CSV table of C-alpha atoms and ligand atoms in Angstrom, one decimal:
chain,number,residue,atom,x,y,z
A,163,MET,CA,-1.0,1.3,5.9
A,164,HIS,CA,1.4,4.1,4.9
A,165,SER,CA,3.4,6.1,7.4
A,166,GLY,CA,4.6,8.7,4.9
A,167,THR,CA,3.4,12.2,4.3
A,168,VAL,CA,0.9,13.4,1.7
A,169,ALA,CA,1.9,17.1,2.0
A,170,ALA,CA,3.7,18.9,-0.8
A,171,SER,CA,7.5,18.9,-0.2
A,172,PRO,CA,9.7,22.0,-0.5
A,173,ARG,CA,10.9,20.8,-3.9
A,174,VAL,CA,7.3,20.5,-5.1
A,175,THR,CA,6.7,24.1,-4.0
A,176,ASP,CA,9.9,25.1,-5.8
A,177,TYR,CA,8.8,23.2,-8.9
A,178,THR,CA,5.3,24.7,-9.0
A,179,SER,CA,6.5,28.3,-8.6
A,180,ARG,CA,9.0,27.8,-11.4
A,181,PHE,CA,6.3,26.2,-13.6
A,182,ALA,CA,4.0,29.2,-12.9
A,183,THR,CA,6.8,31.5,-14.1
A,184,PHE,CA,7.4,29.2,-17.1
A,185,LEU,CA,3.8,29.5,-18.1
A,186,ASP,CA,3.9,33.3,-18.0
A,187,THR,CA,7.3,33.8,-19.6
A,188,GLU,CA,7.8,30.9,-22.0
A,189,VAL,CA,4.4,29.5,-22.9
A,190,ALA,CA,2.3,32.6,-23.1
A,191,PRO,CA,4.2,34.1,-26.1
A,192,LEU,CA,4.0,30.7,-27.9
A,193,THR,CA,0.2,30.6,-27.2
A,194,GLU,CA,-0.2,34.0,-28.6
A,195,ALA,CA,1.7,33.3,-31.7
A,196,LEU,CA,-0.3,30.1,-32.3
A,197,SER,CA,-3.6,31.9,-31.8
A,198,GLY,CA,-2.9,34.2,-34.7
A,199,ALA,CA,-1.9,31.4,-37.0
A,200,GLY,CA,-5.4,30.1,-37.8
A,201,VAL,CA,-4.5,26.5,-37.0
A,202,GLY,CA,-6.8,26.0,-34.0
A,203,THR,CA,-5.7,25.8,-30.4
A,204,ALA,CA,-3.6,23.3,-28.4
A,205,TRP,CA,-6.8,21.5,-27.4
A,206,ASN,CA,-8.8,21.9,-30.6
A,207,PRO,CA,-6.0,21.8,-33.2
A,208,ALA,CA,-6.7,22.0,-36.9
A,209,LEU,CA,-6.0,18.6,-38.6
A,210,ASP,CA,-4.0,18.1,-41.7
A,211,ALA,CA,-5.3,16.2,-44.8
A,212,ASP,CA,-4.4,12.9,-43.2
A,213,GLY,CA,-6.3,13.7,-40.0
A,214,ARG,CA,-3.1,14.4,-38.0
A,215,MET,CA,-2.5,17.3,-35.6
A,216,HIS,CA,-1.6,20.4,-37.7
A,217,ALA,CA,2.2,20.6,-38.0
A,218,GLN,CA,2.3,24.1,-36.5
A,219,VAL,CA,0.4,23.1,-33.4
A,220,TRP,CA,2.7,20.1,-33.0
A,221,GLU,CA,5.8,22.3,-33.4
A,222,ALA,CA,4.4,24.7,-30.7
A,223,ARG,CA,4.1,21.7,-28.4
A,224,ARG,CA,7.6,20.6,-29.2
A,225,GLU,CA,9.0,24.0,-28.5
A,226,VAL,CA,7.3,24.0,-25.1
A,227,GLN,CA,8.8,20.5,-24.4
A,228,ARG,CA,12.3,21.7,-25.3
A,229,ARG,CA,12.0,24.9,-23.2
A,230,ALA,CA,10.6,22.9,-20.3
A,231,ALA,CA,13.5,20.4,-20.5
A,232,LYS,CA,16.0,23.3,-20.5
A,233,ALA,CA,14.2,24.8,-17.4
A,234,GLY,CA,14.4,21.5,-15.6
A,235,LEU,CA,10.7,21.0,-15.6
A,236,PHE,CA,10.0,18.3,-18.1
A,237,SER,CA,10.9,15.0,-16.3
A,238,PRO,CA,10.5,15.3,-12.6
A,239,HIS,CA,8.9,11.8,-12.6
A,240,ILE,CA,12.0,10.0,-13.9
A,241,SER,CA,14.6,8.7,-11.4
A,242,ALA,CA,17.4,11.1,-10.5
A,243,GLU,CA,20.0,8.3,-11.3
A,244,VAL,CA,19.2,8.5,-15.0
A,245,GLY,CA,18.8,12.3,-15.1
A,246,GLY,CA,15.2,12.9,-14.0
A,247,GLY,CA,13.9,14.8,-11.0
A,248,GLY,CA,13.5,11.7,-8.8
A,249,PHE,CA,10.1,12.9,-7.5
A,250,SER,CA,8.0,10.4,-5.5
A,251,ARG,CA,4.4,9.6,-6.6
A,252,VAL,CA,3.0,11.9,-3.8
A,253,GLU,CA,5.2,14.7,-5.1
A,254,MET,CA,4.2,13.9,-8.7
A,255,GLN,CA,0.5,14.1,-7.7
A,256,HIS,CA,1.0,17.6,-6.4
A,257,VAL,CA,3.0,18.6,-9.5
A,258,GLU,CA,0.4,17.1,-11.9
A,259,GLU,CA,-2.4,18.8,-10.0
A,260,PHE,CA,-0.7,22.1,-10.3
A,261,VAL,CA,0.1,21.7,-14.0
A,262,TYR,CA,-3.4,20.6,-15.0
A,263,ARG,CA,-5.1,23.2,-12.9
A,264,HIS,CA,-3.0,26.1,-14.2
A,265,ALA,CA,-2.2,25.1,-17.8
A,266,GLY,CA,-5.9,24.0,-18.2
A,267,LEU,CA,-6.0,22.7,-21.7
A,268,GLY,CA,-3.4,25.0,-23.1
A,269,LEU,CA,0.1,24.5,-24.6
A,270,GLY,CA,1.6,24.5,-21.1
A,271,LEU,CA,0.5,21.0,-20.5
A,272,ALA,CA,3.2,19.9,-22.9
A,273,GLY,CA,5.8,21.2,-20.4
A,274,LEU,CA,5.4,18.1,-18.2
A,275,GLY,CA,6.5,14.8,-19.8
A,276,TRP,CA,3.5,12.8,-20.8
A,277,THR,CA,3.3,9.7,-23.1
A,278,GLU,CA,5.6,11.5,-25.6
A,279,GLY,CA,8.4,11.9,-23.0
A,280,ALA,CA,10.5,9.5,-21.0
A,281,SER,CA,8.7,6.8,-19.1
A,282,PRO,CA,9.6,4.8,-16.0
A,283,ALA,CA,9.8,1.7,-18.3
A,284,ILE,CA,12.5,3.1,-20.6
A,285,GLU,CA,14.7,3.8,-17.5
A,286,HIS,CA,15.6,0.1,-17.7
A,287,CYS,CA,17.3,0.5,-21.1
A,288,SER,CA,20.9,-0.4,-21.8
A,289,ASP,CA,23.7,2.1,-21.4
A,290,ALA,CA,24.0,2.5,-25.2
A,291,ALA,CA,20.2,3.1,-25.5
A,292,ARG,CA,20.4,5.6,-22.7
A,293,GLY,CA,22.6,7.9,-24.7
A,294,ARG,CA,20.7,7.3,-27.9
A,295,TYR,CA,17.1,7.5,-26.7
A,296,LEU,CA,16.6,8.2,-23.0
A,297,GLN,CA,18.8,11.4,-22.7
A,298,PRO,CA,17.3,13.0,-25.9
A,299,LEU,CA,13.8,12.2,-24.5
A,300,LEU,CA,14.7,13.9,-21.2
A,301,ASP,CA,16.1,16.8,-23.2
A,302,GLY,CA,12.9,17.2,-25.2
A,303,GLU,CA,14.9,16.6,-28.4
A,304,ILE,CA,12.9,13.6,-29.5
A,305,THR,CA,9.5,12.2,-28.6
A,306,GLY,CA,8.4,8.6,-28.0
A,307,ALA,CA,5.3,6.4,-28.2
A,308,PHE,CA,4.3,3.3,-26.3
A,309,CYS,CA,3.2,0.5,-28.7
A,310,ASN,CA,1.3,-2.3,-27.0
A,311,THR,CA,-2.2,-2.4,-28.3
A,312,GLU,CA,-3.1,-4.1,-31.7
A,313,THR,CA,-6.2,-3.9,-33.8
A,314,SER,CA,-7.6,-7.1,-32.3
A,315,VAL,CA,-5.9,-7.0,-28.9
A,316,GLY,CA,-6.3,-4.4,-26.3
A,317,THR,CA,-7.1,-5.6,-22.8
A,318,ASP,CA,-6.0,-9.1,-23.7
A,319,VAL,CA,-2.3,-8.1,-23.9
A,320,LEU,CA,-0.9,-11.6,-23.8
A,321,ALA,CA,-2.8,-12.5,-27.0
A,322,MET,CA,-0.8,-10.0,-29.0
A,323,GLN,CA,0.4,-11.0,-32.5
A,324,THR,CA,3.5,-8.8,-33.0
A,325,ARG,CA,6.5,-11.2,-33.0
A,326,ALA,CA,10.3,-10.6,-32.5
A,327,ARG,CA,12.7,-13.4,-33.5
A,328,ARG,CA,16.5,-13.6,-33.1
A,329,ASP,CA,18.8,-13.2,-36.1
A,330,GLY,CA,22.4,-13.5,-34.8
A,331,SER,CA,22.6,-11.0,-32.0
A,332,ASP,CA,19.9,-8.8,-33.6
A,333,TRP,CA,16.1,-9.1,-33.4
A,334,ILE,CA,13.6,-8.9,-36.3
A,335,ILE,CA,10.1,-7.5,-35.5
A,336,ASP,CA,7.0,-8.2,-37.5
A,337,GLY,CA,3.5,-7.0,-36.7
A,338,HIS,CA,1.1,-4.2,-36.5
A,339,LYS,CA,0.1,-1.8,-33.6
A,340,ALA,CA,-3.0,0.3,-33.3
A,341,TRP,CA,-4.4,3.0,-31.1
A,342,ILE,CA,-0.9,4.4,-30.5
A,343,THR,CA,-0.7,7.9,-29.1
A,344,ASN,CA,1.9,10.0,-30.9
A,345,SER,CA,2.2,7.3,-33.7
A,346,HIS,CA,2.4,10.1,-36.4
A,347,PHE,CA,5.3,12.0,-34.9
A,348,ALA,CA,7.3,9.8,-32.5
A,349,ASP,CA,11.0,9.3,-33.0
A,350,VAL,CA,11.4,6.3,-30.8
A,351,LEU,CA,8.9,3.5,-30.3
A,352,GLN,CA,8.7,1.4,-27.2
A,353,VAL,CA,7.4,-1.8,-28.9
A,354,VAL,CA,6.1,-4.8,-26.9
A,355,ALA,CA,6.4,-8.1,-28.9
A,356,VAL,CA,6.1,-11.8,-28.3
A,357,THR,CA,9.5,-13.4,-28.0
A,358,GLU,CA,8.5,-16.7,-26.5
A,359,ALA,CA,4.9,-17.8,-27.3
A,360,ASP,CA,3.0,-19.6,-24.5
A,361,ALA,CA,5.4,-18.4,-21.8
A,362,GLY,CA,2.6,-16.4,-20.1
A,363,THR,CA,3.8,-13.2,-18.5
A,364,ARG,CA,7.4,-14.0,-19.6
A,365,SER,CA,6.3,-14.3,-23.3
A,366,LEU,CA,6.9,-10.6,-24.1
A,367,THR,CA,9.9,-8.3,-24.6
A,368,MET,CA,10.1,-4.5,-24.9
A,369,PHE,CA,12.3,-3.1,-27.7
A,370,LEU,CA,13.3,0.5,-28.6
A,371,VAL,CA,12.8,1.0,-32.3
A,372,ASP,CA,13.8,4.0,-34.4
A,373,ALA,CA,10.6,5.2,-36.1
A,374,ASP,CA,12.5,5.8,-39.3
A,375,ALA,CA,14.2,2.3,-39.3
A,376,PRO,CA,13.6,0.3,-42.5
A,377,GLY,CA,10.4,-1.7,-42.3
A,378,VAL,CA,8.5,0.7,-39.9
A,379,SER,CA,5.5,2.3,-41.5
A,380,ARG,CA,3.2,5.0,-40.0
A,381,GLY,CA,-0.4,4.0,-40.7
A,382,ARG,CA,-3.6,5.9,-40.8
A,383,ASP,CA,-4.8,8.3,-38.1
A,384,ILE,CA,-7.6,6.8,-36.0
A,385,PRO,CA,-9.9,9.7,-35.3
A,386,THR,CA,-11.4,9.5,-31.8
A,387,MET,CA,-13.7,11.8,-29.8
A,388,LEU,CA,-10.5,13.6,-28.6
A,389,ALA,CA,-10.2,15.0,-32.1
A,390,ASP,CA,-6.5,15.7,-31.5
A,391,GLY,CA,-5.0,13.9,-34.5
A,392,LEU,CA,-2.5,12.0,-32.4
A,393,THR,CA,-3.7,8.4,-32.4
A,394,GLY,CA,-2.8,6.0,-35.1
A,395,GLU,CA,-1.3,2.7,-36.4
A,396,LEU,CA,2.2,1.5,-37.0
A,397,GLY,CA,3.4,-1.3,-39.1
A,398,PHE,CA,6.6,-3.4,-38.5
A,399,ASP,CA,7.8,-5.4,-41.5
A,400,GLY,CA,11.1,-7.3,-40.8
A,401,VAL,CA,12.4,-4.4,-38.6
A,402,ARG,CA,15.9,-5.1,-37.5
A,403,VAL,CA,16.9,-3.9,-34.0
A,404,PRO,CA,20.2,-4.6,-32.2
A,405,ALA,CA,20.3,-6.5,-28.9
A,406,GLU,CA,21.2,-3.3,-27.0
A,407,ASN,CA,17.7,-2.0,-27.9
A,408,VAL,CA,16.1,-4.7,-25.7
A,409,VAL,CA,14.8,-3.0,-22.6
A,410,ARG,CA,16.0,-4.8,-19.4
A,411,GLU,CA,15.9,-8.5,-20.2
A,412,VAL,CA,14.2,-10.7,-22.8
A,413,GLY,CA,10.9,-11.8,-21.2
A,414,ASP,CA,10.5,-8.7,-19.1
A,415,GLY,CA,8.1,-7.0,-21.6
A,416,PHE,CA,4.9,-7.7,-19.7
A,417,ALA,CA,6.4,-6.2,-16.5
A,418,LEU,CA,7.8,-3.2,-18.4
A,419,ALA,CA,4.5,-2.7,-20.2
A,420,MET,CA,2.7,-2.7,-16.8
A,421,ALA,CA,5.3,-0.2,-15.5
A,422,TRP,CA,4.4,2.1,-18.3
A,423,ILE,CA,0.6,1.6,-18.0
A,424,ASN,CA,0.7,1.9,-14.2
A,425,TRP,CA,2.5,5.2,-14.5
A,426,ARG,CA,-0.3,6.5,-16.6
A,427,ARG,CA,-2.9,5.1,-14.2
A,428,MET,CA,-1.2,6.8,-11.2
A,429,CYS,CA,-1.1,10.1,-13.2
A,430,ARG,CA,-4.9,10.2,-13.2
A,431,GLY,CA,-4.8,11.4,-9.5
A,432,GLY,CA,-3.1,14.7,-10.2
A,433,MET,CA,-4.6,15.2,-13.6
A,434,CYS,CA,-8.2,14.8,-12.4
A,435,ALA,CA,-7.6,16.8,-9.3
A,436,GLY,CA,-6.1,19.7,-11.3
A,437,TRP,CA,-8.6,19.7,-14.2
A,438,GLY,CA,-11.5,19.1,-11.6
A,439,ALA,CA,-10.4,22.2,-9.6
A,440,TRP,CA,-10.2,24.2,-12.8
A,441,LEU,CA,-13.7,23.2,-13.9
A,442,LEU,CA,-15.0,23.9,-10.4
A,443,ASP,CA,-13.4,27.4,-10.4
A,444,ARG,CA,-15.0,28.1,-13.8
A,445,ALA,CA,-18.4,26.7,-12.7
A,446,VAL,CA,-18.4,28.9,-9.6
A,447,ALA,CA,-17.5,32.0,-11.6
A,448,ARG,CA,-20.1,31.2,-14.2
A,449,SER,CA,-22.8,30.7,-11.6
A,450,ARG,CA,-22.1,34.1,-10.0
A,451,LYS,CA,-22.2,35.9,-13.4
A,452,ARG,CA,-25.1,34.2,-15.1
A,453,THR,CA,-28.5,35.4,-14.0
A,454,SER,CA,-32.0,33.9,-14.0
A,455,GLY,CA,-35.1,35.8,-12.8
A,456,GLY,CA,-32.9,38.7,-12.0
A,457,ARG,CA,-30.7,36.7,-9.6
A,458,PRO,CA,-27.3,34.9,-10.1
A,459,ILE,CA,-27.9,31.2,-10.7
A,460,ALA,CA,-25.5,30.7,-7.8
A,461,ASP,CA,-28.5,31.6,-5.6
A,462,LEU,CA,-30.4,28.6,-6.8
A,463,GLN,CA,-30.2,25.5,-4.7
A,464,ALA,CA,-30.4,23.3,-7.8
A,465,VAL,CA,-27.1,25.0,-9.1
A,466,GLN,CA,-25.5,25.0,-5.6
A,467,HIS,CA,-26.0,21.2,-5.5
A,468,LEU,CA,-24.3,20.8,-8.8
A,469,LEU,CA,-21.3,22.8,-7.4
A,470,ALA,CA,-21.4,20.9,-4.1
A,471,ASP,CA,-21.4,17.5,-5.9
A,472,MET,CA,-18.4,18.6,-8.1
A,473,ASP,CA,-16.5,19.7,-4.9
A,474,THR,CA,-17.3,16.4,-3.2
A,475,ASP,CA,-16.1,14.2,-6.0
A,476,ILE,CA,-12.9,16.2,-6.5
A,477,TYR,CA,-12.1,16.2,-2.8
A,478,ALA,CA,-12.8,12.5,-2.4
A,479,ALA,CA,-10.8,11.4,-5.5
A,480,ARG,CA,-7.9,13.7,-4.5
A,481,ALA,CA,-7.8,12.4,-1.0
A,482,ALA,CA,-8.0,8.7,-2.0
A,483,SER,CA,-5.3,9.3,-4.6
A,484,LEU,CA,-2.9,11.0,-2.3
A,485,LEU,CA,-3.2,8.2,0.3
A,486,ALA,CA,-2.8,5.5,-2.4
A,487,GLN,CA,0.2,7.3,-3.9
A,488,ALA,CA,1.8,7.5,-0.4
A,489,GLU,CA,1.3,3.8,0.1
A,490,LEU,CA,2.7,3.1,-3.3
A,491,ASP,CA,5.8,5.2,-2.6
A,492,GLU,CA,6.5,2.8,0.3
A,493,LEU,CA,5.9,-0.3,-1.8
A,494,GLY,CA,7.9,0.9,-4.8
A,495,PRO,CA,5.5,1.9,-7.6
A,496,PHE,CA,7.7,0.9,-10.5
A,497,ASP,CA,9.7,-2.0,-9.0
A,498,ILE,CA,10.2,-5.1,-11.1
A,499,PRO,CA,8.8,-7.5,-9.8
A,500,LEU,CA,6.1,-5.2,-8.5
A,501,HIS,CA,5.0,-5.7,-4.8
A,502,PRO,CA,1.8,-7.8,-4.9
A,503,ASP,CA,-0.1,-5.1,-2.9
A,504,ALA,CA,0.6,-2.4,-5.5
A,505,PRO,CA,-1.7,-3.3,-8.4
A,506,ARG,CA,-4.9,-2.9,-6.3
A,507,LEU,CA,-3.8,0.6,-5.2
A,508,VAL,CA,-2.8,1.7,-8.7
A,509,SER,CA,-6.2,0.5,-10.1
A,510,LEU,CA,-8.0,2.2,-7.2
A,511,ILE,CA,-6.5,5.5,-8.2
A,512,LYS,CA,-7.5,5.0,-11.8
A,513,VAL,CA,-11.1,3.9,-11.3
A,514,VAL,CA,-11.8,6.4,-8.6
A,515,ASN,CA,-10.6,9.3,-10.7
A,516,ASP,CA,-12.0,8.1,-14.1
A,517,GLU,CA,-15.5,7.8,-12.6
A,518,ALA,CA,-15.4,10.9,-10.4
A,519,PHE,CA,-14.0,13.1,-13.1
A,520,PHE,CA,-16.7,11.9,-15.5
A,521,ARG,CA,-19.4,13.2,-13.1
A,522,VAL,CA,-17.4,16.4,-12.5
A,523,ALA,CA,-17.1,17.2,-16.2
A,524,ASP,CA,-20.8,16.3,-16.7
A,525,ARG,CA,-21.9,18.8,-14.0
A,526,ALA,CA,-19.5,21.4,-15.3
A,527,VAL,CA,-21.3,21.3,-18.6
A,528,GLN,CA,-24.7,21.5,-16.8
A,529,VAL,CA,-23.8,24.6,-14.8
A,530,HIS,CA,-22.8,26.3,-18.1
A,531,GLY,CA,-26.1,25.4,-19.8
A,532,GLY,CA,-25.9,25.7,-23.6
A,533,THR,CA,-22.5,27.5,-23.4
A,534,GLY,CA,-21.1,24.3,-21.9
A,535,LEU,CA,-22.1,22.4,-25.0
A,536,ARG,CA,-20.4,24.8,-27.4
A,537,LEU,CA,-17.9,23.0,-29.5
A,538,GLY,CA,-14.4,24.1,-28.5
A,539,SER,CA,-15.3,25.3,-25.0
A,540,PRO,CA,-13.2,23.8,-22.1
A,541,GLU,CA,-16.3,22.2,-20.6
A,542,GLU,CA,-17.2,20.4,-23.8
A,543,LYS,CA,-13.7,19.3,-24.5
A,544,LEU,CA,-13.1,18.0,-21.0
A,545,PHE,CA,-16.4,16.2,-21.1
A,546,ARG,CA,-15.0,14.3,-24.1
A,547,VAL,CA,-11.7,13.8,-22.4
A,548,ALA,CA,-13.4,12.5,-19.3
A,549,ARG,CA,-15.3,9.9,-21.3
A,550,ASN,CA,-12.1,8.9,-23.0
A,551,LEU,CA,-10.3,8.3,-19.7
A,552,LYS,CA,-12.3,5.3,-18.8
A,553,ILE,CA,-10.8,3.2,-21.6
A,554,PRO,CA,-7.0,3.8,-22.3
A,555,ALA,CA,-4.4,2.5,-19.9
A,556,GLY,CA,-6.8,-0.2,-18.9
A,557,THR,CA,-10.6,0.1,-18.8
A,558,VAL,CA,-12.5,0.7,-15.6
A,559,GLU,CA,-13.7,-2.9,-15.7
A,560,ILE,CA,-10.0,-4.1,-15.7
A,561,GLN,CA,-9.3,-1.9,-12.7
A,562,ARG,CA,-12.1,-3.6,-10.8
A,563,ASN,CA,-10.6,-7.0,-11.8
A,564,ALA,CA,-7.2,-5.9,-10.3
A,565,ILE,CA,-8.8,-4.6,-7.1
A,566,ALA,CA,-10.7,-7.8,-6.6
A,567,ARG,CA,-7.6,-9.9,-7.4
A,568,GLY,CA,-5.8,-7.9,-4.7
A,569,LEU,CA,-8.5,-8.5,-2.2
A,570,LEU,CA,-8.9,-12.2,-2.9
A,571,ARG,CA,-5.3,-13.3,-3.3
B,129,FAD,C1,-7.2,7.8,-27.3
B,129,FAD,C2,-6.6,6.5,-27.1
B,129,FAD,C3,-5.2,6.5,-26.9
B,129,FAD,C4,-4.5,5.2,-26.7
B,129,FAD,N1,-3.2,5.2,-26.6
B,129,FAD,C5,-2.5,4.1,-26.6
B,129,FAD,C6,-1.1,4.0,-26.6
B,129,FAD,O1,-0.4,5.1,-26.6
B,129,FAD,N2,-0.5,2.8,-26.6
B,129,FAD,C7,-1.2,1.6,-26.6
B,129,FAD,O2,-0.5,0.6,-26.6
B,129,FAD,N3,-2.5,1.6,-26.5
B,129,FAD,C8,-3.2,2.8,-26.5
B,129,FAD,N4,-4.6,2.8,-26.5
B,129,FAD,C9,-5.3,1.6,-26.5
B,129,FAD,C10,-6.0,1.4,-25.1
B,129,FAD,O3,-5.1,1.1,-24.1
B,129,FAD,C11,-7.1,0.2,-25.3
B,129,FAD,O4,-8.1,0.8,-26.1
B,129,FAD,C12,-7.6,-0.2,-24.0
B,129,FAD,O5,-6.6,-1.0,-23.3
B,129,FAD,C13,-8.8,-1.1,-24.2
B,129,FAD,O6,-8.6,-2.1,-25.1
B,129,FAD,P1,-9.7,-2.4,-26.3
B,129,FAD,O7,-9.9,-1.0,-26.9
B,129,FAD,O8,-9.1,-3.4,-27.2
B,129,FAD,O9,-11.0,-2.8,-25.6
B,129,FAD,P2,-11.4,-4.4,-25.4
B,129,FAD,O10,-10.3,-5.1,-24.7
B,129,FAD,O11,-12.0,-4.9,-26.6
B,129,FAD,O12,-12.6,-4.2,-24.3
B,129,FAD,C14,-14.0,-4.0,-24.7
B,129,FAD,C15,-14.8,-4.1,-23.4
B,129,FAD,O13,-14.7,-5.5,-22.8
B,129,FAD,C16,-14.2,-5.3,-21.5
B,129,FAD,N5,-13.3,-6.4,-21.2
B,129,FAD,C17,-12.3,-6.9,-22.0
B,129,FAD,N6,-11.6,-7.9,-21.4
B,129,FAD,C18,-12.1,-7.9,-20.1
B,129,FAD,C19,-11.8,-8.7,-19.0
B,129,FAD,N7,-10.9,-9.6,-19.0
B,129,FAD,N8,-12.6,-8.5,-17.9
B,129,FAD,C20,-13.6,-7.6,-17.8
B,129,FAD,N9,-13.9,-6.8,-18.9
B,129,FAD,C21,-13.2,-7.0,-20.0
B,129,FAD,C22,-13.5,-4.0,-21.4
B,129,FAD,O14,-13.5,-3.5,-20.1
B,129,FAD,C23,-14.4,-3.1,-22.3
B,129,FAD,O15,-15.6,-2.7,-21.7
B,129,FAD,C24,-5.3,4.0,-26.7
B,129,FAD,C25,-6.7,4.1,-26.8
B,129,FAD,C26,-7.3,5.3,-27.0
B,129,FAD,C27,-8.8,5.3,-27.2
């Protein structure tokens, strides 16, 4: 059991107050410019002829990232030794909650490093790769993608087919990745490939690959219910990468992939607390304004129970997440090798939030009635996002496997 605190630290308070100012002064003008451009919004972007996010929406997000990096807001989750903020997981939960609550679904979300930014896995790169990839990611100058999943292999990671073989001191990568967030635009690809077949959890290695290297091809967009034009395929045909682009050691790819995935799993805590609180605020406001039989629907017990159930789910998931993040901070959330008690806690955060937030989003739609079903409304979009959350970064079934493994080991 943890002995640490789950309260927001002074540097979290400093961060969130600076982020609030950033939303008002830096993001608001970009949002206004985008709204007049006829290319959709940050959360419902127009798509280009190939199904990708419209270039103008993408560029607005990139500008937010560059400005956030300049303001020292983009990478609080990365270790201070390599140029990040060095925030703990508890601190990050508070930061993420604030950002998701106050940016909602807007452009401001891009101000906090997400899958496009630097990841805890990439921190282990060589000194040469640090200057070439990590620093530009921290500065918001380039974006990245995490390339693990393949068309026929998702959960069953160790069955992946993408191979890397040695050629002198270089490596040659051949294979195909699918369902990759930011595949269309990423500058650097964190590619996981088999380097020693049948070596179990030592069979994989992570490589940093320039997206414009000869042999890399950007494939089709894979349209999902998120409708954001950001998910797609990548081909690797004899792609040569130097030894310095191996992350950590050969054979560490599985552990590094798990560090990346666990980061996304732990981020569910603040994300769902923030978006949940935003949806609850909106539902309360709507219930006060909307009338039925001459009275606000907030007076109806049926509606009050919807609000109460939303509050209960948000509170319970937030409390469980903060406690688990505090325990993980003590264990070392990204250590390699990972403490054997950590996976259960990480999976607990993901499954609790994925399932609670799905119920919260469903009830938010219900309180809004037909308005909640309108295409493009925050409730409708977050309902689709909530459904999505139960699959990427490991399905809710896989989280249960990990929790049970932790209990039975
Ligand atoms: C919008 C989106 C973005 C994504 N972004 C990325 C990305 O950036 N990078 C990346 O590498 N991948 C990404 N993915 C892929 C994602 O991680 C996989 O979709 C996910 O891991 C599930 O794999 P799968 O789709 O192959 O499902 P499957 O593995 O085929 O699972 C199908 C069903 O079987 C169940 N199942 C499978 N194996 C087991 C088991 N051993 N025990 C119990 N149940 C099991 C699953 O829980 C699920 O219900 C993304 C996916 C989506 C939808």
